[in-house]
Each structure stands twice: as structure tokens, then as C-alpha cells.
Amino acid sequence: MGEKNKARLTFLGTGTSQGVPIIGCNCPVCCSADARDKRFRASALVEYAGLNILVDAGPDFRMQMLSQKVHHLDAILLTHNHKDHTGGLDDVRSLNYVDRRAAEIYCEENVLGDLIREYPYVFSFPKYPGAPEWHMHVITEEPFIVKPNNDAKELVWVHDVGYSYRLPDGSLVPTCKSISEMIEREAPAPDGCPEQGARVIPVRGLHDKLPVLGFRFGDIAYITDMSSLEESELEKLKGLRHLTLNTVSYKKHHSHFSLEEALVLADRIGAEHTWLTHLSHTFPNHHEFAKYLGKECKARGLRSDVQPAYDGLVIE
Ligand SMILES: [Zn+2]
Ligand SMILES: [Zn+2]
Ligand SMILES: [Zn+2]
């Protein structure tokens, strides 16, 4: 794989839907002084093929962008529409303003439908001045290409009026006049590296009964909020250097892999490293959990080195 397509992933959040610590909880994990036990809601920043790609924008989006000093995103990919993954999408307003670009958001059709219902002011016309500028890309299970958003039209901020686009003759027009103008449907990407942009491979799984997507970027795959993964999808996860899997507890859970299920899957997929995310306070503190997993991997002779991820961890 060429340098151009080498992926680098920064974990921006590795906590369960309530984050860690949990409001009002006095358990040892929630009271831990170790920075690795402070977990924002699950999200990752992927640098791939020269692009800045964010996976999920939950309620901690603002702090996550600030902590990593992000001032430009080419794309936001959504795994599914649960608020711990989409609750921060209003805050793209800051990037709209600083970067003068609409946020390029990639998601499945059902997620788009939910967003139209849950963020009606983003999709109403004329727009309230300063409402978020989103440009939606509908994706499926087929590989797709994320384009650099520097190529997108530049937003012009007009005081009291809102965002507009400037026409070649200098006049200003509203960014969009209808929902359909805000939506682009992505065609399946052909095999091989695109000349421009990044080729991303979606991975289908179920989150209880809700279909969700994971994403593969070169030799890194990011999977969260799954409780099952179709056999046919394992084919897409061969030859990985890094895999991320979600787990929230030791016990069987209706919508997430249990730790046992995650370990079995990590072994089957056999990535060099498997990082656990979406972690809850039911696991011990980071230090103890890492020690426990190290022993388990060794005792079971797992084909992958399984470790808990933590906020700020960078893998490449
Ligand atoms: Zn979640
Ligand atoms: Zn707790
Ligand atoms: Zn979820």
C-alpha cells in the first residue's frame, strides 16, 4: 500500500453513550484520576489519502475538535443515528464559519431521514441566518469515495442574512433552496486507489436490529455500536493492521458486543492490533483493564493483540 493511502486514526472518544465518568456516579472508575479513564462519546478522526475524515459527531464533538485543534474536516461519516453519534452535528457551525465550507456528511438513507426529522431547521427554506450548512451524501454498503472539500463552493457570510454562494457575476444566492439540492447520492467506487479523494469500504453490522455501518480505511477498520456482524462482511476485514471493536460489558448485551464476543471476533479477524471502544464504567480502570486483556490474549493464544483504546490514542 502506498504512503498516500496510509491511514492514521486518532480516538477522539472511547466512552459508552453516557461517557465516562457518568453524571452522578461515584464508582472507582468514574472517580479515577487517570486521564485515560475520561472517555468522551465514541468518535474518531482519520487522516487518509490527504483528507481529514471524522467518524461520528456526538455530543462531545465541540470539545473533541478543540482538543485536537481541528480547523478543517473534509467529511463526517455517520455510523448510525443515535444521539451519542449525531448529537453534536449542530456545532459544525463553527467549522462552516472558520473554513467557509458546508459540512460534507456521509450517511445511509435511513439516517438521512432521521436527521431531516430531528434537525428540521437545517433543512428548512429560507434558512434561519446562521443555521448549520450541511451537504448530505447518501451512501450504501458499497465502497464510496470521499472527496476533498476544499473543492466545494466557498460560503459567504452575510450579516443578518446568513450563508450564501457568490456567482461569477458577483451576485449572492442562497446556498440551497430545497432539500433535494442538499443531497448527493454516491455511486459505488471502482476498485483501486482513486486519483483524488479517499476510497472507503463500509462494513455492515447490526446494533440490536438496527443496521449500522463500520468503515475501512486502508489497513485500519473502525467498527462501533454493533452486536453482530454478518459472516459475509468478514471478508472485508482481512489483512488489517488495526481493528476497532465496541464492547460495553462482560455480560451479553442486546445492542453491543459483550467482551467475550469482541475477543472471539478479534481472534477470527486476526488484525495485528484490536482496540476496544465504547467502553463503560463496568470495566475496571484503564490500567487494570489493559493488564487483564494482556493476560487473556496470552492465555487464549489470540491471533490479535487486544487492548482498550483511550481518548487521544493515535494508531497508524
Ligand atoms: Zn453509541
Ligand atoms: Zn461509574
Ligand atoms: Zn448506538
PDB file of C-alpha atoms in Angstrom, residues 83-286:
ATOM      1  CA  LYS A  83     -27.547  10.784  19.698  1.00  0.00           C
ATOM      2  CA  ASP A  84     -24.185   9.741  21.153  1.00  0.00           C
ATOM      3  CA  HIS A  85     -23.017   9.669  17.485  1.00  0.00           C
ATOM      4  CA  THR A  86     -25.005  12.534  15.922  1.00  0.00           C
ATOM      5  CA  GLY A  87     -25.902  14.890  18.797  1.00  0.00           C
ATOM      6  CA  GLY A  88     -23.049  17.318  18.025  1.00  0.00           C
ATOM      7  CA  LEU A  89     -23.889  17.995  14.391  1.00  0.00           C
ATOM      8  CA  ASP A  90     -25.245  21.481  15.141  1.00  0.00           C
ATOM      9  CA  ASP A  91     -21.723  22.514  16.183  1.00  0.00           C
ATOM     10  CA  VAL A  92     -20.360  22.182  12.649  1.00  0.00           C
ATOM     11  CA  ARG A  93     -21.484  25.840  12.515  1.00  0.00           C
ATOM     12  CA  SER A  94     -18.056  26.804  13.844  1.00  0.00           C
ATOM     13  CA  LEU A  95     -16.296  24.998  11.008  1.00  0.00           C
ATOM     14  CA  ASN A  96     -18.767  26.499   8.495  1.00  0.00           C
ATOM     15  CA  TYR A  97     -17.703  29.912   9.735  1.00  0.00           C
ATOM     16  CA  VAL A  98     -13.943  29.368  10.040  1.00  0.00           C
ATOM     17  CA  ASP A  99     -13.484  27.151   6.989  1.00  0.00           C
ATOM     18  CA  ARG A 100     -16.224  28.774   4.845  1.00  0.00           C
ATOM     19  CA  ARG A 101     -17.414  25.367   3.631  1.00  0.00           C
ATOM     20  CA  ALA A 102     -20.573  23.349   4.177  1.00  0.00           C
ATOM     21  CA  ALA A 103     -20.037  20.206   6.276  1.00  0.00           C
ATOM     22  CA  GLU A 104     -19.923  17.170   3.958  1.00  0.00           C
ATOM     23  CA  ILE A 105     -21.887  14.480   5.783  1.00  0.00           C
ATOM     24  CA  TYR A 106     -21.968  10.870   4.525  1.00  0.00           C
ATOM     25  CA  CYS A 107     -24.692   8.530   5.814  1.00  0.00           C
ATOM     26  CA  GLU A 108     -27.238   5.927   4.799  1.00  0.00           C
ATOM     27  CA  GLU A 109     -30.715   6.827   3.544  1.00  0.00           C
ATOM     28  CA  ASN A 110     -32.448   5.877   6.839  1.00  0.00           C
ATOM     29  CA  VAL A 111     -30.029   8.078   8.817  1.00  0.00           C
ATOM     30  CA  LEU A 112     -30.698  10.991   6.454  1.00  0.00           C
ATOM     31  CA  GLY A 113     -34.446  10.545   7.034  1.00  0.00           C
ATOM     32  CA  ASP A 114     -33.899  10.685  10.797  1.00  0.00           C
ATOM     33  CA  LEU A 115     -31.717  13.805  10.532  1.00  0.00           C
ATOM     34  CA  ILE A 116     -34.340  15.604   8.428  1.00  0.00           C
ATOM     35  CA  ARG A 117     -36.876  14.913  11.214  1.00  0.00           C
ATOM     36  CA  GLU A 118     -34.532  15.652  14.115  1.00  0.00           C
ATOM     37  CA  TYR A 119     -32.808  18.760  12.710  1.00  0.00           C
ATOM     38  CA  PRO A 120     -35.708  20.366  10.769  1.00  0.00           C
ATOM     39  CA  TYR A 121     -34.165  23.866  10.921  1.00  0.00           C
ATOM     40  CA  VAL A 122     -31.152  22.650   8.914  1.00  0.00           C
ATOM     41  CA  PHE A 123     -33.496  21.527   6.118  1.00  0.00           C
ATOM     42  CA  SER A 124     -35.995  24.435   6.093  1.00  0.00           C
ATOM     43  CA  PHE A 125     -36.040  27.217   3.476  1.00  0.00           C
ATOM     44  CA  PRO A 126     -35.382  30.078   3.648  1.00  0.00           C
ATOM     45  CA  LYS A 127     -32.898  29.253   6.357  1.00  0.00           C
ATOM     46  CA  TYR A 128     -32.667  30.971   9.712  1.00  0.00           C
ATOM     47  CA  PRO A 129     -29.420  33.007   9.415  1.00  0.00           C
ATOM     48  CA  GLY A 130     -26.527  31.041  10.881  1.00  0.00           C
ATOM     49  CA  ALA A 131     -28.209  27.618  10.861  1.00  0.00           C
ATOM     50  CA  PRO A 132     -25.722  24.822  10.112  1.00  0.00           C
ATOM     51  CA  GLU A 133     -24.698  24.309   6.486  1.00  0.00           C
ATOM     52  CA  TRP A 134     -24.750  20.590   5.668  1.00  0.00           C
ATOM     53  CA  HIS A 135     -24.199  18.896   2.336  1.00  0.00           C
ATOM     54  CA  MET A 136     -25.513  15.338   2.547  1.00  0.00           C
ATOM     55  CA  HIS A 137     -24.032  12.326   0.742  1.00  0.00           C
ATOM     56  CA  VAL A 138     -26.147   9.186   0.724  1.00  0.00           C
ATOM     57  CA  ILE A 139     -24.051   6.021   0.860  1.00  0.00           C
ATOM     58  CA  THR A 140     -24.875   2.309   0.828  1.00  0.00           C
ATOM     59  CA  GLU A 141     -22.881  -0.814   1.711  1.00  0.00           C
ATOM     60  CA  GLU A 142     -20.832  -0.273  -1.469  1.00  0.00           C
ATOM     61  CA  PRO A 143     -17.362   1.336  -1.320  1.00  0.00           C
ATOM     62  CA  PHE A 144     -17.500   5.085  -1.913  1.00  0.00           C
ATOM     63  CA  ILE A 145     -15.102   7.959  -2.480  1.00  0.00           C
ATOM     64  CA  VAL A 146     -14.742  10.844  -0.061  1.00  0.00           C
ATOM     65  CA  LYS A 147     -13.775  13.990  -1.926  1.00  0.00           C
ATOM     66  CA  PRO A 148     -11.595  16.820  -0.596  1.00  0.00           C
ATOM     67  CA  ASN A 149     -13.967  19.550   0.500  1.00  0.00           C
ATOM     68  CA  ASN A 150     -11.542  22.320  -0.488  1.00  0.00           C
ATOM     69  CA  ASP A 151     -13.046  21.838  -3.941  1.00  0.00           C
ATOM     70  CA  ALA A 152     -16.524  22.660  -2.636  1.00  0.00           C
ATOM     71  CA  LYS A 153     -18.049  26.088  -3.163  1.00  0.00           C
ATOM     72  CA  GLU A 154     -16.958  28.780  -0.704  1.00  0.00           C
ATOM     73  CA  LEU A 155     -19.589  30.071   1.707  1.00  0.00           C
ATOM     74  CA  VAL A 156     -20.002  33.812   2.004  1.00  0.00           C
ATOM     75  CA  TRP A 157     -21.280  35.002   5.387  1.00  0.00           C
ATOM     76  CA  VAL A 158     -23.650  37.947   5.116  1.00  0.00           C
ATOM     77  CA  HIS A 159     -24.532  39.619   8.394  1.00  0.00           C
ATOM     78  CA  ASP A 160     -28.231  39.247   9.322  1.00  0.00           C
ATOM     79  CA  VAL A 161     -28.858  37.243   6.135  1.00  0.00           C
ATOM     80  CA  GLY A 162     -26.809  34.073   6.607  1.00  0.00           C
ATOM     81  CA  TYR A 163     -24.675  31.992   4.276  1.00  0.00           C
ATOM     82  CA  SER A 164     -24.767  32.477   0.528  1.00  0.00           C
ATOM     83  CA  TYR A 165     -22.772  31.471  -2.533  1.00  0.00           C
ATOM     84  CA  ARG A 166     -21.260  34.075  -4.836  1.00  0.00           C
ATOM     85  CA  LEU A 167     -21.977  33.726  -8.550  1.00  0.00           C
ATOM     86  CA  PRO A 168     -19.322  34.604 -11.159  1.00  0.00           C
ATOM     87  CA  ASP A 169     -21.082  37.954 -11.781  1.00  0.00           C
ATOM     88  CA  GLY A 170     -20.592  38.822  -8.094  1.00  0.00           C
ATOM     89  CA  SER A 171     -24.213  38.400  -7.023  1.00  0.00           C
ATOM     90  CA  LEU A 172     -25.126  36.297  -3.977  1.00  0.00           C
ATOM     91  CA  VAL A 173     -27.608  33.416  -3.912  1.00  0.00           C
ATOM     92  CA  PRO A 174     -28.871  31.275  -1.008  1.00  0.00           C
ATOM     93  CA  THR A 175     -26.791  28.094  -0.516  1.00  0.00           C
ATOM     94  CA  CYS A 176     -29.826  25.862  -1.174  1.00  0.00           C
ATOM     95  CA  LYS A 177     -33.491  26.342  -1.932  1.00  0.00           C
ATOM     96  CA  SER A 178     -34.724  22.800  -1.324  1.00  0.00           C
ATOM     97  CA  ILE A 179     -33.824  19.603   0.480  1.00  0.00           C
ATOM     98  CA  SER A 180     -33.065  17.844  -2.799  1.00  0.00           C
ATOM     99  CA  GLU A 181     -30.349  20.418  -3.570  1.00  0.00           C
ATOM    100  CA  MET A 182     -28.635  19.460  -0.307  1.00  0.00           C
ATOM    101  CA  ILE A 183     -28.378  15.770  -1.169  1.00  0.00           C
ATOM    102  CA  GLU A 184     -25.985  13.856  -3.403  1.00  0.00           C
ATOM    103  CA  ARG A 185     -26.158  10.112  -3.967  1.00  0.00           C
ATOM    104  CA  GLU A 186     -22.758   8.444  -4.059  1.00  0.00           C
ATOM    105  CA  ALA A 187     -22.081   5.959  -6.849  1.00  0.00           C
ATOM    106  CA  PRO A 188     -20.212   2.766  -5.920  1.00  0.00           C
ATOM    107  CA  ALA A 189     -16.450   3.374  -6.228  1.00  0.00           C
ATOM    108  CA  PRO A 190     -14.437   1.168  -8.592  1.00  0.00           C
ATOM    109  CA  ASP A 191     -11.574  -0.956  -7.220  1.00  0.00           C
ATOM    110  CA  GLY A 192      -8.174   0.628  -6.695  1.00  0.00           C
ATOM    111  CA  CYS A 193      -6.971   3.998  -5.451  1.00  0.00           C
ATOM    112  CA  PRO A 194      -8.888   6.992  -6.806  1.00  0.00           C
ATOM    113  CA  GLU A 195      -6.829   9.769  -8.374  1.00  0.00           C
ATOM    114  CA  GLN A 196      -8.350  12.237  -5.965  1.00  0.00           C
ATOM    115  CA  GLY A 197     -10.021  11.578  -2.642  1.00  0.00           C
ATOM    116  CA  ALA A 198     -10.165   8.534  -0.406  1.00  0.00           C
ATOM    117  CA  ARG A 199     -11.835   5.181  -1.074  1.00  0.00           C
ATOM    118  CA  VAL A 200     -13.748   3.986   1.987  1.00  0.00           C
ATOM    119  CA  ILE A 201     -15.210   0.491   2.403  1.00  0.00           C
ATOM    120  CA  PRO A 202     -18.368   0.264   4.543  1.00  0.00           C
ATOM    121  CA  VAL A 203     -18.868  -2.798   6.730  1.00  0.00           C
ATOM    122  CA  ARG A 204     -22.442  -3.834   7.569  1.00  0.00           C
ATOM    123  CA  GLY A 205     -23.422  -4.910  11.057  1.00  0.00           C
ATOM    124  CA  LEU A 206     -26.459  -4.913  13.327  1.00  0.00           C
ATOM    125  CA  HIS A 207     -26.885  -2.892  16.530  1.00  0.00           C
ATOM    126  CA  ASP A 208     -29.656  -4.940  18.120  1.00  0.00           C
ATOM    127  CA  LYS A 209     -31.900  -4.893  14.997  1.00  0.00           C
ATOM    128  CA  LEU A 210     -30.706  -1.521  13.691  1.00  0.00           C
ATOM    129  CA  PRO A 211     -28.434  -1.727  10.619  1.00  0.00           C
ATOM    130  CA  VAL A 212     -25.221   0.258  11.184  1.00  0.00           C
ATOM    131  CA  LEU A 213     -22.029   0.797   9.209  1.00  0.00           C
ATOM    132  CA  GLY A 214     -18.382   0.427  10.163  1.00  0.00           C
ATOM    133  CA  PHE A 215     -15.691   1.789   7.837  1.00  0.00           C
ATOM    134  CA  ARG A 216     -12.381   0.502   6.486  1.00  0.00           C
ATOM    135  CA  PHE A 217      -9.650   2.997   5.545  1.00  0.00           C
ATOM    136  CA  GLY A 218      -6.678   1.135   4.054  1.00  0.00           C
ATOM    137  CA  ASP A 219      -5.379  -1.194   6.756  1.00  0.00           C
ATOM    138  CA  ILE A 220      -7.441   0.357   9.577  1.00  0.00           C
ATOM    139  CA  ALA A 221     -11.086  -0.580  10.210  1.00  0.00           C
ATOM    140  CA  TYR A 222     -13.328   1.259  12.669  1.00  0.00           C
ATOM    141  CA  ILE A 223     -16.340  -0.618  13.984  1.00  0.00           C
ATOM    142  CA  THR A 224     -18.597   0.594  16.754  1.00  0.00           C
ATOM    143  CA  ASP A 225     -22.146   0.012  18.009  1.00  0.00           C
ATOM    144  CA  MET A 226     -22.534  -3.487  16.633  1.00  0.00           C
ATOM    145  CA  SER A 227     -23.881  -6.579  18.350  1.00  0.00           C
ATOM    146  CA  SER A 228     -23.463  -8.782  15.288  1.00  0.00           C
ATOM    147  CA  LEU A 229     -21.529  -8.762  12.056  1.00  0.00           C
ATOM    148  CA  GLU A 230     -22.626 -10.733   9.011  1.00  0.00           C
ATOM    149  CA  GLU A 231     -20.276 -13.566   8.053  1.00  0.00           C
ATOM    150  CA  SER A 232     -20.030 -12.203   4.522  1.00  0.00           C
ATOM    151  CA  GLU A 233     -18.591  -8.935   5.897  1.00  0.00           C
ATOM    152  CA  LEU A 234     -15.583 -10.657   7.481  1.00  0.00           C
ATOM    153  CA  GLU A 235     -14.096 -10.885   4.002  1.00  0.00           C
ATOM    154  CA  LYS A 236     -13.761  -7.064   4.014  1.00  0.00           C
ATOM    155  CA  LEU A 237     -11.712  -7.220   7.226  1.00  0.00           C
ATOM    156  CA  LYS A 238      -8.817  -9.357   6.044  1.00  0.00           C
ATOM    157  CA  GLY A 239      -5.216  -8.196   6.349  1.00  0.00           C
ATOM    158  CA  LEU A 240      -5.831  -5.367   8.814  1.00  0.00           C
ATOM    159  CA  ARG A 241      -3.133  -3.752  10.888  1.00  0.00           C
ATOM    160  CA  HIS A 242      -5.638  -2.137  13.261  1.00  0.00           C
ATOM    161  CA  LEU A 243      -9.236  -3.021  14.045  1.00  0.00           C
ATOM    162  CA  THR A 244     -11.564  -1.192  16.433  1.00  0.00           C
ATOM    163  CA  LEU A 245     -14.451  -3.072  18.049  1.00  0.00           C
ATOM    164  CA  ASN A 246     -17.079  -1.933  20.534  1.00  0.00           C
ATOM    165  CA  THR A 247     -17.943  -3.547  23.830  1.00  0.00           C
ATOM    166  CA  VAL A 248     -19.813  -2.197  26.838  1.00  0.00           C
ATOM    167  CA  SER A 249     -19.788  -5.038  29.363  1.00  0.00           C
ATOM    168  CA  TYR A 250     -18.662  -8.528  30.288  1.00  0.00           C
ATOM    169  CA  LYS A 251     -22.287  -9.647  30.053  1.00  0.00           C
ATOM    170  CA  LYS A 252     -24.330 -10.334  26.955  1.00  0.00           C
ATOM    171  CA  HIS A 253     -25.878  -7.070  25.736  1.00  0.00           C
ATOM    172  CA  HIS A 254     -28.759  -6.530  23.299  1.00  0.00           C
ATOM    173  CA  SER A 255     -27.048  -3.879  21.177  1.00  0.00           C
ATOM    174  CA  HIS A 256     -23.281  -4.197  21.719  1.00  0.00           C
ATOM    175  CA  PHE A 257     -20.716  -6.986  21.631  1.00  0.00           C
ATOM    176  CA  SER A 258     -20.020  -8.401  25.069  1.00  0.00           C
ATOM    177  CA  LEU A 259     -16.325  -8.549  25.918  1.00  0.00           C
ATOM    178  CA  GLU A 260     -16.356 -12.296  25.196  1.00  0.00           C
ATOM    179  CA  GLU A 261     -17.926 -11.742  21.751  1.00  0.00           C
ATOM    180  CA  ALA A 262     -15.407  -8.990  20.976  1.00  0.00           C
ATOM    181  CA  LEU A 263     -12.469 -11.241  21.903  1.00  0.00           C
ATOM    182  CA  VAL A 264     -13.758 -14.126  19.769  1.00  0.00           C
ATOM    183  CA  LEU A 265     -14.295 -11.764  16.832  1.00  0.00           C
ATOM    184  CA  ALA A 266     -10.886 -10.121  17.283  1.00  0.00           C
ATOM    185  CA  ASP A 267      -9.308 -13.577  17.083  1.00  0.00           C
ATOM    186  CA  ARG A 268     -11.313 -14.555  13.984  1.00  0.00           C
ATOM    187  CA  ILE A 269     -10.493 -11.327  12.133  1.00  0.00           C
ATOM    188  CA  GLY A 270      -6.868 -11.523  13.250  1.00  0.00           C
ATOM    189  CA  ALA A 271      -5.810  -7.872  12.858  1.00  0.00           C
ATOM    190  CA  GLU A 272      -2.355  -7.217  14.332  1.00  0.00           C
ATOM    191  CA  HIS A 273      -3.982  -4.956  16.933  1.00  0.00           C
ATOM    192  CA  THR A 274      -7.587  -4.762  18.086  1.00  0.00           C
ATOM    193  CA  TRP A 275      -8.669  -1.703  20.078  1.00  0.00           C
ATOM    194  CA  LEU A 276     -11.800  -1.769  22.206  1.00  0.00           C
ATOM    195  CA  THR A 277     -14.011   1.294  22.301  1.00  0.00           C
ATOM    196  CA  HIS A 278     -17.471   2.443  23.516  1.00  0.00           C
ATOM    197  CA  LEU A 279     -16.279   1.341  26.970  1.00  0.00           C
ATOM    198  CA  SER A 280     -18.373   1.754  30.097  1.00  0.00           C
ATOM    199  CA  HIS A 281     -17.568   2.041  33.797  1.00  0.00           C
ATOM    200  CA  THR A 282     -18.485  -1.642  34.290  1.00  0.00           C
ATOM    201  CA  PHE A 283     -14.935  -2.473  33.169  1.00  0.00           C
ATOM    202  CA  PRO A 284     -12.055  -1.784  35.583  1.00  0.00           C
ATOM    203  CA  ASN A 285      -9.927   1.352  35.222  1.00  0.00           C
ATOM    204  CA  HIS A 286      -7.780   1.607  32.094  1.00  0.00           C
TER     205      HIS A 286
END
